[in-house]
């Protein structure tokens, strides 16, 4: 069990995955909050059954999986329903993340949390992946096939860059080439190993 957790924060398209992949290359266990939030609504999970019961077949795909877009549409303007879904899923997501962190066999674990709006209390240290908004827009439109306006709207809905940087212990600036991430990750990995050994 990893007794030391490094939380990774960053806006959409900032490079959290590119960075965490590199830590994973050193054998570091990566727990992704976004993955956990999808896993709790997989077919067979109680979360999906409860959602299907409340909203009916309109939010379930033909293959029995959650139609996330349909659910989003259903609860988008309805605060009460949104809260209901959050109350249903958040405890399950948090439980799954805690289990995965507890099961991590590396000296320290990474917790990638795209929704981090303040220091994540589960993390001993926070690494922020930072890019300019222009780069963020370019990479998000290229990756997700959304247009510039949609990308900017998503960015505007997320935590402002400055506020995220305010709770960072470490920052990786990802404005350059992918290979430019290797050096900073190598250096931080060594630091985190030391911190984890001292913890
Ligand atoms: P996040 O996980 O924060 O949403 P990703 O790591 O998926 O961001 O990066 C967003 C997109 O930009 C991906 O398609 C990724 O391959 C690409 N990308 C990330 N960092 C760089 C970089 N330094 N140079 C070029 N492309 C990058």
Short mmCIF file of C-alpha atoms and ligand atoms in Angstrom, two decimals:
data_model
loop_
_atom_site.label_atom_id
_atom_site.label_comp_id
_atom_site.label_asym_id
_atom_site.label_seq_id
_atom_site.Cartn_x
_atom_site.Cartn_y
_atom_site.Cartn_z
CA UNK A 1 0.00 0.00 0.00
CA UNK A 2 1.34 3.41 -1.00
CA UNK A 3 1.62 5.65 2.04
CA UNK A 4 2.25 8.71 -0.09
CA UNK A 5 -0.10 10.18 -2.69
CA UNK A 6 0.67 12.84 -5.27
CA UNK A 7 -2.44 14.52 -6.67
CA UNK A 8 -2.34 15.75 -10.28
CA UNK A 9 -4.52 18.68 -11.28
CA UNK A 10 -4.85 20.56 -14.55
CA UNK A 11 -7.50 21.83 -16.90
CA UNK A 12 -8.83 19.95 -19.91
CA UNK A 13 -6.11 19.18 -22.42
CA UNK A 14 -3.35 20.46 -20.15
CA UNK A 15 -1.48 17.16 -20.34
CA UNK A 16 -2.44 15.30 -17.14
CA UNK A 17 -2.52 12.02 -19.05
CA UNK A 18 0.74 12.71 -20.88
CA UNK A 19 2.39 13.46 -17.53
CA UNK A 20 0.85 10.59 -15.57
CA UNK A 21 1.76 8.13 -18.37
CA UNK A 22 5.39 9.08 -17.82
CA UNK A 23 5.18 8.49 -14.07
CA UNK A 24 3.50 5.16 -14.83
CA UNK A 25 6.55 4.35 -16.96
CA UNK A 26 8.55 4.38 -13.70
CA UNK A 27 6.13 1.87 -12.20
CA UNK A 28 4.06 4.41 -10.28
CA UNK A 29 0.45 3.35 -9.83
CA UNK A 30 -1.94 5.91 -11.35
CA UNK A 31 -5.47 6.22 -9.98
CA UNK A 32 -7.70 8.36 -12.17
CA UNK A 33 -10.81 9.96 -10.64
CA UNK A 34 -12.37 10.23 -14.09
CA UNK A 35 -11.95 6.50 -14.66
CA UNK A 36 -13.45 5.78 -11.24
CA UNK A 37 -16.45 7.97 -12.07
CA UNK A 38 -17.07 5.85 -15.17
CA UNK A 39 -16.47 2.55 -13.41
CA UNK A 40 -19.23 3.11 -10.83
CA UNK A 41 -21.85 3.29 -13.60
CA UNK A 42 -20.75 0.25 -15.57
CA UNK A 43 -23.40 -2.39 -16.31
CA UNK A 44 -23.98 -4.46 -13.18
CA UNK A 45 -23.05 -1.64 -10.79
CA UNK A 46 -25.72 -0.50 -8.32
CA UNK A 47 -25.17 3.12 -9.43
CA UNK A 48 -26.32 2.34 -12.96
CA UNK A 49 -29.32 0.35 -11.73
CA UNK A 50 -30.45 3.28 -9.56
CA UNK A 51 -30.05 5.74 -12.45
CA UNK A 52 -31.97 3.45 -14.82
CA UNK A 53 -34.76 3.14 -12.28
CA UNK A 54 -35.06 6.90 -11.83
CA UNK A 55 -34.70 8.11 -15.43
CA UNK A 56 -35.79 5.09 -17.44
CA UNK A 57 -34.47 3.59 -20.65
CA UNK A 58 -33.79 6.99 -22.22
CA UNK A 59 -30.44 7.18 -20.41
CA UNK A 60 -29.36 3.59 -21.22
CA UNK A 61 -27.78 2.60 -24.54
CA UNK A 62 -28.82 -0.50 -26.48
CA UNK A 63 -25.82 -2.37 -25.07
CA UNK A 64 -26.92 -1.67 -21.49
CA UNK A 65 -24.34 1.03 -20.85
CA UNK A 66 -25.06 4.47 -19.47
CA UNK A 67 -25.76 7.07 -22.13
CA UNK A 68 -23.75 9.81 -20.45
CA UNK A 69 -24.83 12.51 -22.89
CA UNK A 70 -28.51 11.69 -22.31
CA UNK A 71 -28.06 11.74 -18.52
CA UNK A 72 -26.15 15.02 -18.72
CA UNK A 73 -28.95 16.50 -20.83
CA UNK A 74 -31.57 15.21 -18.38
CA UNK A 75 -29.97 16.76 -15.27
CA UNK A 76 -28.26 19.76 -16.88
CA UNK A 77 -30.76 22.43 -15.85
CA UNK A 78 -32.26 20.58 -12.91
CA UNK A 79 -30.25 21.25 -9.76
CA UNK A 80 -32.27 18.86 -7.66
CA UNK A 81 -31.73 15.95 -10.04
CA UNK A 82 -28.08 16.81 -10.45
CA UNK A 83 -27.69 16.69 -6.68
CA UNK A 84 -29.50 13.37 -6.58
CA UNK A 85 -27.03 11.88 -9.04
CA UNK A 86 -24.10 13.38 -7.13
CA UNK A 87 -25.38 12.00 -3.81
CA UNK A 88 -25.75 8.62 -5.46
CA UNK A 89 -22.38 8.44 -7.18
CA UNK A 90 -19.91 10.48 -5.12
CA UNK A 91 -19.67 8.06 -2.20
CA UNK A 92 -19.18 5.15 -4.60
CA UNK A 93 -16.52 7.05 -6.57
CA UNK A 94 -14.69 8.04 -3.39
CA UNK A 95 -14.82 4.47 -2.09
CA UNK A 96 -13.39 3.12 -5.33
CA UNK A 97 -10.59 5.71 -5.36
CA UNK A 98 -9.73 4.92 -1.73
CA UNK A 99 -9.64 1.18 -2.53
CA UNK A 100 -7.38 1.72 -5.51
CA UNK A 101 -5.00 3.98 -3.59
CA UNK A 102 -4.89 1.46 -0.75
CA UNK A 103 -4.11 -1.33 -3.20
CA UNK A 104 -1.29 0.60 -4.89
CA UNK A 105 1.96 -1.32 -4.66
CA UNK A 106 4.35 1.44 -5.74
CA UNK A 107 6.31 3.59 -3.27
CA UNK A 108 3.87 6.40 -3.93
CA UNK A 109 0.69 6.62 -5.99
CA UNK A 110 -0.65 9.30 -8.32
CA UNK A 111 -4.21 10.50 -8.05
CA UNK A 112 -5.27 12.26 -11.25
CA UNK A 113 -8.22 14.46 -10.39
CA UNK A 114 -9.45 16.62 -13.29
CA UNK A 115 -12.13 18.18 -11.08
CA UNK A 116 -9.80 19.30 -8.31
CA UNK A 117 -11.02 22.74 -7.18
CA UNK A 118 -8.94 22.94 -4.00
CA UNK A 119 -6.13 20.87 -2.51
CA UNK A 120 -7.30 17.26 -2.64
CA UNK A 121 -7.21 16.07 0.98
CA UNK A 122 -6.27 12.56 -0.13
CA UNK A 123 -2.98 13.82 -1.54
CA UNK A 124 0.23 14.58 0.36
CA UNK A 125 1.45 16.75 -2.46
CA UNK A 126 -0.12 18.47 -5.45
CA UNK A 127 1.39 18.60 -8.94
CA UNK A 128 -0.29 20.99 -11.37
CA UNK A 129 0.14 20.56 -15.12
CA UNK A 130 -0.04 24.05 -16.54
CA UNK A 131 -0.41 25.37 -20.09
CA UNK A 132 -1.51 28.60 -21.68
CA UNK A 133 -5.15 28.74 -22.70
CA UNK A 134 -4.17 28.96 -26.37
CA UNK A 135 -2.28 25.67 -26.17
CA UNK A 136 -5.11 24.13 -24.15
CA UNK A 137 -7.65 25.10 -26.81
CA UNK A 138 -5.47 23.83 -29.66
CA UNK A 139 -4.85 20.44 -28.01
CA UNK A 140 -8.42 19.97 -26.84
CA UNK A 141 -9.94 20.74 -30.26
CA UNK A 142 -7.42 18.40 -31.92
CA UNK A 143 -8.03 15.57 -29.45
CA UNK A 144 -11.78 15.74 -28.84
CA UNK A 145 -13.08 17.07 -32.15
CA UNK A 146 -14.82 19.99 -30.41
CA UNK A 147 -14.68 23.46 -31.92
CA UNK A 148 -12.83 26.38 -30.39
CA UNK A 149 -15.96 27.87 -28.85
CA UNK A 150 -16.82 24.59 -27.11
CA UNK A 151 -13.27 24.20 -25.86
CA UNK A 152 -13.30 27.73 -24.44
CA UNK A 153 -16.67 27.10 -22.78
CA UNK A 154 -15.33 23.97 -21.06
CA UNK A 155 -12.23 25.84 -19.92
CA UNK A 156 -14.40 28.68 -18.59
CA UNK A 157 -16.44 26.15 -16.57
CA UNK A 158 -13.28 24.81 -14.92
CA UNK A 159 -11.18 26.30 -12.17
CA UNK A 160 -9.23 29.38 -13.36
CA UNK A 161 -5.58 28.60 -13.99
CA UNK A 162 -4.39 31.05 -11.33
CA UNK A 163 -6.51 29.44 -8.62
CA UNK A 164 -5.20 26.00 -9.51
CA UNK A 165 -1.60 27.19 -9.44
CA UNK A 166 -2.24 28.71 -6.00
CA UNK A 167 -2.49 25.26 -4.38
CA UNK A 168 0.34 23.63 -6.36
CA UNK A 169 3.41 22.26 -4.61
CA UNK A 170 4.98 21.45 -7.97
CA UNK A 171 4.22 22.68 -11.48
CA UNK A 172 5.03 21.16 -14.85
CA UNK A 173 4.65 23.64 -17.68
CA UNK A 174 3.53 21.66 -20.75
CA UNK A 175 3.80 24.32 -23.46
CA UNK A 176 6.62 22.56 -25.32
CA UNK A 177 7.06 19.21 -27.02
CA UNK A 178 5.97 15.92 -25.43
CA UNK A 179 9.61 14.91 -25.02
CA UNK A 180 10.15 18.03 -22.88
CA UNK A 181 8.07 16.33 -20.17
CA UNK A 182 10.62 13.57 -19.66
CA UNK A 183 13.17 15.62 -17.70
CA UNK A 184 10.74 17.25 -15.23
CA UNK A 185 8.97 13.93 -14.62
CA UNK A 186 12.26 12.12 -13.99
CA UNK A 187 13.27 14.81 -11.50
CA UNK A 188 9.93 14.86 -9.70
CA UNK A 189 9.78 11.07 -9.57
CA UNK A 190 13.10 11.05 -7.70
CA UNK A 191 11.79 13.72 -5.31
CA UNK A 192 8.55 11.85 -4.69
CA UNK A 193 10.44 8.64 -3.96
CA UNK A 194 12.43 10.49 -1.30
CA UNK A 195 9.34 12.12 0.16
CA UNK A 196 7.51 8.77 0.20
CA UNK A 197 10.46 7.08 1.91
CA UNK A 198 10.51 9.79 4.55
CA UNK A 199 6.75 9.67 5.10
P1 LIG B 1 -5.48 15.93 -20.17
O1 LIG B 1 -5.31 14.51 -19.70
O2 LIG B 1 -5.02 16.94 -19.18
O3 LIG B 1 -6.86 16.25 -20.68
P2 LIG B 1 -3.77 15.02 -22.31
O4 LIG B 1 -2.57 14.49 -21.65
O5 LIG B 1 -4.77 14.04 -22.83
O6 LIG B 1 -4.49 16.13 -21.40
O7 LIG B 1 -3.28 15.98 -23.50
C1 LIG B 1 -4.24 16.58 -24.38
C2 LIG B 1 -3.86 16.29 -25.83
O8 LIG B 1 -2.68 17.01 -26.15
C3 LIG B 1 -3.57 14.84 -26.10
O9 LIG B 1 -3.99 14.53 -27.40
C4 LIG B 1 -2.05 14.75 -25.97
O10 LIG B 1 -1.51 13.72 -26.74
C5 LIG B 1 -1.62 16.12 -26.48
N1 LIG B 1 -0.43 16.64 -25.80
C6 LIG B 1 -0.19 16.68 -24.48
N2 LIG B 1 0.98 17.26 -24.21
C7 LIG B 1 1.53 17.59 -25.41
C8 LIG B 1 2.74 18.22 -25.82
N3 LIG B 1 3.64 18.65 -24.92
N4 LIG B 1 2.96 18.38 -27.14
C9 LIG B 1 2.05 17.98 -28.04
N5 LIG B 1 0.89 17.38 -27.73
C10 LIG B 1 0.61 17.18 -26.42
#
